[in-house]
Amino acid sequence: MNKAFKYGLWLVVLVLLAFKSVYFKKLSDVKKTDAGAFRPDAYAQNFWKTKLPAAEAKAVDIDQLLATLKNNPHSAFQTYGHVIAIGSTRFFMVKGHGKVTDVTPDEVILNTAGSAPVQLATTYVFGNAVRDASGMVQITEFSNTIDLSNVSGEIDKIIRKEVLPPFKQAVKKGDNVDFIGAIALNEAHLNLSNLEIIPVNLKLQK
Amino acid sequence: MALYKVILKPIDKFMGMRRLFPILLLLLVFVACRNNNNTAGQRPKIAVVVSTLNNPWFVFLAQTAAARVKELGYEPRIFDSQNNTALETDHFDDAIASGYKAILFNPTDANGSVVNVNKAKAAGVPVFCMDREVNSPAPTSQILSDSYSGCVELGKLFVKTLHQKGTYVELLGLVADNNTWNRSKGFHSVVDEYPGLKMVAQQSADFDRNKAMDVMQSVLQAHPDIDAVFCGNDAMAMGAYQALVAAGKANKVKVLGFDGAEDAVQAIKDGKILATAMQFPKIMAQTAANDADEYIKGKRDFPAKIPVAVEMVTPSNVNEYIAYGKKN
């Protein structure tokens, strides 16, 4: 009898230990917890729909910007440039109209209304140009820099998947294009030739 | 009696004085210490705790920070953690106990160094991280190179140069350092979009030139026909290049680094290395020192993270750059 009580007690202890060591959680609850984490794709979608239109509305005409850059570069950087990081590179949201002079696998070359040759990037759309040029993203919104970088990656993905494919399919030499996009310029090494625009809005006129 | 006055009394007096010698000596030491404290009081001290002084890039970072601290009227002291968090802890204890007003910090380990920052914060000593990040909101501010974006640019160049196809090796830095992963993630955010580019090996060489050479030699035995090597810093790029020279493959394999170190900039000029991303340690060090000065003078609202842009250096623009920053 004593022995049975002893074994019974041990069994109770073991069952209690096993019960306390394992716990079950609903998968939906776990997903809910993950949902609290920062989602750069959701941020980028929201940026695209609610913030970018305001930035596009403020875009400076490319020919006007180039003229200001030639006459008073520092003033142009201060007036139209945006940046998040410390450094001499600034990003500009520009708009304009141009005639297609060449179409290559990686870019579309345009002559703007003011006869400036510019390149619309159609393949290598990566980096912070659109995020920073908008002036709508603040570093204080992010607790770590990797989230900030991932936002750029997601914005660029939208451009590569939504803006570029229909344009690349239709564009031909001689077409006219209305464009809005972002450019990067380094004030310490200012180079106004081979200007590359990361497009956010393209309208083709045949 | 006369004999006593002339000879014995001075001796007696002298013996009495001798008993006072230890006390006088102590007084002298005390006065000397007081004088030292007064000097320290006139020039408050700021510590520069750096992960290692075994790499010229960090030597430049530490010396620039110390020089700026001195310019601002403080007494700087550089502490070398020798990539050892235990030693780093000793330096923090020392700095806190010695009354340093601020710590300009280049951490050894993104997680392992958090405890030191917390300790300083608890003691009311502000910490400004330079170049390397800790995974904590405890530092007053963290001034960091935008490594991810720099490697996005390197990734674009990499894909264009290899025409979207080929095999490559990646040499990672210290696995406990956030910069290692920010650089790797930035690079892969571009390169992984191109299925024609295949990574055949990814190994850590701890940001160390000799380790990189050893790792590269063994990788080349298993994968002799690679097209490129992406390295998380210039020291590893130079080590990888040495291994490629020894294997007779230096002309075929493209090497990319990160930092903007002197030998890498020269290697780009000489056509040995394809590119690097130029960091600006001077900007980071000076910003950290200026922020510490402003904190001591009463400012409290600092951004948690301040990214510092990096710039890609290639054969086409290498003449515009010198090591650790732009040519004036």
Short mmCIF file of C-alpha atoms in Angstrom, two decimals, chain A:
data_model
loop_
_atom_site.label_atom_id
_atom_site.label_comp_id
_atom_site.label_asym_id
_atom_site.label_seq_id
_atom_site.Cartn_x
_atom_site.Cartn_y
_atom_site.Cartn_z
CA MET A 1 0.00 0.00 0.00
CA ASN A 2 2.82 2.29 0.97
CA LYS A 3 4.63 1.42 -2.24
CA ALA A 4 1.57 2.13 -4.39
CA PHE A 5 1.16 5.54 -2.71
CA LYS A 6 4.81 6.30 -3.36
CA TYR A 7 4.59 5.37 -7.07
CA GLY A 8 1.32 7.29 -7.35
CA LEU A 9 2.96 10.39 -5.93
CA TRP A 10 5.85 10.10 -8.38
CA LEU A 11 3.38 9.72 -11.24
CA VAL A 12 1.53 12.87 -10.18
CA VAL A 13 4.84 14.77 -10.03
CA LEU A 14 5.84 13.54 -13.51
CA VAL A 15 2.46 14.41 -15.04
CA LEU A 16 2.59 17.86 -13.47
CA LEU A 17 6.12 18.42 -14.78
CA ALA A 18 5.16 17.31 -18.28
CA PHE A 19 2.02 19.48 -18.22
CA LYS A 20 3.95 22.56 -17.11
CA SER A 21 6.78 21.99 -19.63
CA VAL A 22 4.64 21.96 -22.76
CA TYR A 23 2.15 24.57 -23.86
CA PHE A 24 0.03 24.99 -26.94
CA LYS A 25 -0.80 28.21 -28.76
CA LYS A 26 -3.17 28.83 -31.62
CA LEU A 27 -1.36 29.50 -34.90
CA SER A 28 -3.63 32.49 -35.46
CA ASP A 29 -2.43 33.99 -32.14
CA VAL A 30 1.21 33.55 -33.17
CA LYS A 31 0.47 35.24 -36.50
CA LYS A 32 -1.23 38.06 -34.64
CA THR A 33 1.98 38.63 -32.61
CA ASP A 34 4.06 38.71 -35.82
CA ALA A 35 1.62 41.21 -37.27
CA GLY A 36 2.82 43.71 -34.64
CA ALA A 37 6.30 43.71 -36.22
CA PHE A 38 7.20 46.39 -38.77
CA ARG A 39 6.14 45.45 -42.31
CA PRO A 40 8.09 47.36 -44.95
CA ASP A 41 5.79 46.13 -47.74
CA ALA A 42 2.72 47.60 -46.00
CA TYR A 43 4.60 50.84 -45.28
CA ALA A 44 5.67 51.07 -48.97
CA GLN A 45 2.10 50.47 -50.21
CA ASN A 46 0.81 53.17 -47.90
CA PHE A 47 3.62 55.50 -49.00
CA TRP A 48 2.77 54.82 -52.65
CA LYS A 49 -0.91 55.55 -52.22
CA THR A 50 -1.00 58.36 -49.67
CA LYS A 51 2.38 60.12 -49.55
CA LEU A 52 3.87 59.90 -53.04
CA PRO A 53 1.05 61.83 -54.83
CA ALA A 54 1.82 64.91 -52.69
CA ALA A 55 5.52 64.58 -53.48
CA GLU A 56 4.74 64.23 -57.21
CA ALA A 57 2.67 67.41 -57.05
CA LYS A 58 5.72 69.27 -55.70
CA ALA A 59 8.16 67.82 -58.28
CA VAL A 60 10.40 70.43 -59.90
CA ASP A 61 10.61 70.70 -63.69
CA ILE A 62 13.82 68.98 -64.82
CA ASP A 63 14.86 71.80 -67.17
CA GLN A 64 14.28 74.40 -64.46
CA LEU A 65 16.32 72.32 -61.99
CA LEU A 66 19.19 71.90 -64.46
CA ALA A 67 19.27 75.65 -65.11
CA THR A 68 19.36 76.41 -61.36
CA LEU A 69 22.06 73.77 -60.83
CA LYS A 70 24.23 75.44 -63.48
CA ASN A 71 23.75 78.96 -62.09
CA ASN A 72 23.60 78.36 -58.34
CA PRO A 73 24.12 74.71 -57.44
CA HIS A 74 24.09 75.19 -53.68
CA SER A 75 20.77 77.01 -53.82
CA ALA A 76 19.32 74.22 -56.03
CA PHE A 77 20.45 71.58 -53.52
CA GLN A 78 18.98 73.49 -50.60
CA THR A 79 15.69 74.37 -52.34
CA TYR A 80 14.82 71.15 -54.13
CA GLY A 81 16.97 68.42 -52.58
CA HIS A 82 15.97 65.99 -49.86
CA VAL A 83 18.04 63.49 -47.91
CA ILE A 84 17.85 61.35 -44.80
CA ALA A 85 21.53 60.42 -44.34
CA ILE A 86 24.37 62.86 -43.62
CA GLY A 87 26.40 63.35 -46.80
CA SER A 88 26.80 65.38 -49.94
CA THR A 89 24.30 63.37 -52.04
CA ARG A 90 20.75 64.71 -52.26
CA PHE A 91 17.70 63.40 -54.02
CA PHE A 92 15.29 65.40 -56.18
CA MET A 93 11.75 64.66 -57.35
CA VAL A 94 11.61 65.88 -60.95
CA LYS A 95 9.01 66.02 -63.70
CA GLY A 96 9.20 66.70 -67.39
CA HIS A 97 8.40 65.83 -70.95
CA GLY A 98 10.73 64.31 -73.53
CA LYS A 99 11.13 62.55 -76.86
CA VAL A 100 12.59 59.03 -76.88
CA THR A 101 15.90 58.98 -78.75
CA ASP A 102 16.94 55.42 -77.88
CA VAL A 103 15.68 52.32 -76.11
CA THR A 104 18.28 49.95 -74.57
CA PRO A 105 17.69 46.84 -72.44
CA ASP A 106 18.43 48.86 -69.26
CA GLU A 107 17.17 52.37 -69.99
CA VAL A 108 15.16 54.68 -72.21
CA ILE A 109 17.01 57.78 -73.38
CA LEU A 110 15.02 61.01 -73.69
CA ASN A 111 15.64 64.52 -74.88
CA THR A 112 13.70 66.82 -72.58
CA ALA A 113 11.73 69.85 -73.73
CA GLY A 114 14.81 71.92 -72.83
CA SER A 115 16.98 69.56 -74.92
CA ALA A 116 18.70 67.91 -71.96
CA PRO A 117 19.51 64.22 -72.50
CA VAL A 118 18.29 62.07 -69.57
CA GLN A 119 17.96 58.34 -68.94
CA LEU A 120 14.87 56.67 -67.55
CA ALA A 121 16.07 53.57 -65.63
CA THR A 122 14.00 50.58 -66.70
CA THR A 123 15.97 47.63 -65.25
CA TYR A 124 18.25 48.54 -62.33
CA VAL A 125 15.73 50.23 -60.06
CA PHE A 126 17.29 49.87 -56.62
CA GLY A 127 18.31 52.31 -53.89
CA ASN A 128 16.90 55.17 -51.84
CA ALA A 129 16.20 57.73 -54.58
CA VAL A 130 12.39 57.66 -54.51
CA ARG A 131 12.11 57.25 -50.73
CA ASP A 132 14.40 60.20 -50.05
CA ALA A 133 13.39 62.46 -52.97
CA SER A 134 9.79 62.43 -51.76
CA GLY A 135 10.80 64.20 -48.54
CA MET A 136 7.91 62.29 -46.96
CA VAL A 137 9.85 59.67 -44.98
CA GLN A 138 11.48 60.70 -41.69
CA ILE A 139 14.19 58.75 -39.88
CA THR A 140 12.40 59.28 -36.57
CA GLU A 141 9.61 56.98 -37.81
CA PHE A 142 11.97 53.98 -37.58
CA SER A 143 13.55 52.26 -34.64
CA ASN A 144 16.26 50.63 -36.75
CA THR A 145 18.01 51.36 -40.01
CA ILE A 146 17.27 47.99 -41.60
CA ASP A 147 13.53 48.83 -41.59
CA LEU A 148 14.32 52.15 -43.25
CA SER A 149 16.38 50.34 -45.93
CA ASN A 150 13.72 47.70 -46.46
CA VAL A 151 11.19 50.45 -47.19
CA SER A 152 13.38 51.56 -50.12
CA GLY A 153 13.54 47.96 -51.34
CA GLU A 154 9.75 47.62 -51.26
CA ILE A 155 9.14 50.97 -53.00
CA ASP A 156 11.57 49.93 -55.75
CA LYS A 157 9.73 46.61 -56.06
CA ILE A 158 6.46 48.45 -56.76
CA ILE A 159 8.19 50.42 -59.53
CA ARG A 160 9.75 47.29 -61.06
CA LYS A 161 6.48 45.35 -60.94
CA GLU A 162 3.83 47.98 -61.62
CA VAL A 163 5.33 51.03 -63.33
CA LEU A 164 7.94 49.58 -65.67
CA PRO A 165 6.51 46.44 -67.38
CA PRO A 166 3.69 48.14 -69.38
CA PHE A 167 5.99 51.05 -70.29
CA LYS A 168 8.87 48.80 -71.43
CA GLN A 169 6.50 46.76 -73.53
CA ALA A 170 5.11 49.77 -75.40
CA VAL A 171 7.90 52.37 -75.64
CA LYS A 172 9.59 52.97 -78.98
CA LYS A 173 12.09 55.43 -80.40
CA GLY A 174 10.31 58.67 -81.37
CA ASP A 175 7.59 58.38 -78.71
CA ASN A 176 6.84 61.28 -76.37
CA VAL A 177 6.88 60.64 -72.63
CA ASP A 178 5.59 62.59 -69.62
CA PHE A 179 7.55 61.50 -66.60
CA ILE A 180 7.87 62.05 -62.86
CA GLY A 181 10.78 60.44 -61.04
CA ALA A 182 13.70 60.75 -58.67
CA ILE A 183 17.33 61.62 -59.34
CA ALA A 184 20.43 61.54 -57.11
CA LEU A 185 23.10 64.23 -57.31
CA ASN A 186 26.31 64.60 -55.33
CA GLU A 187 27.03 68.24 -54.53
CA ALA A 188 30.73 67.52 -53.96
CA HIS A 189 31.08 65.76 -57.33
CA LEU A 190 28.36 67.39 -59.39
CA ASN A 191 27.94 65.67 -62.74
CA LEU A 192 24.97 66.73 -64.87
CA SER A 193 25.70 64.42 -67.80
CA ASN A 194 24.10 60.95 -67.93
CA LEU A 195 21.35 61.95 -65.49
CA GLU A 196 19.46 58.82 -64.43
CA ILE A 197 15.81 59.13 -63.40
CA ILE A 198 14.09 56.43 -61.34
CA PRO A 199 10.53 56.77 -62.69
CA VAL A 200 7.43 56.68 -60.50
CA ASN A 201 4.94 57.90 -63.10
CA LEU A 202 5.20 57.43 -66.87
CA LYS A 203 2.72 58.45 -69.58
CA LEU A 204 3.43 57.44 -73.12
CA GLN A 205 2.09 59.55 -76.02
CA LYS A 206 2.33 57.75 -79.36
#
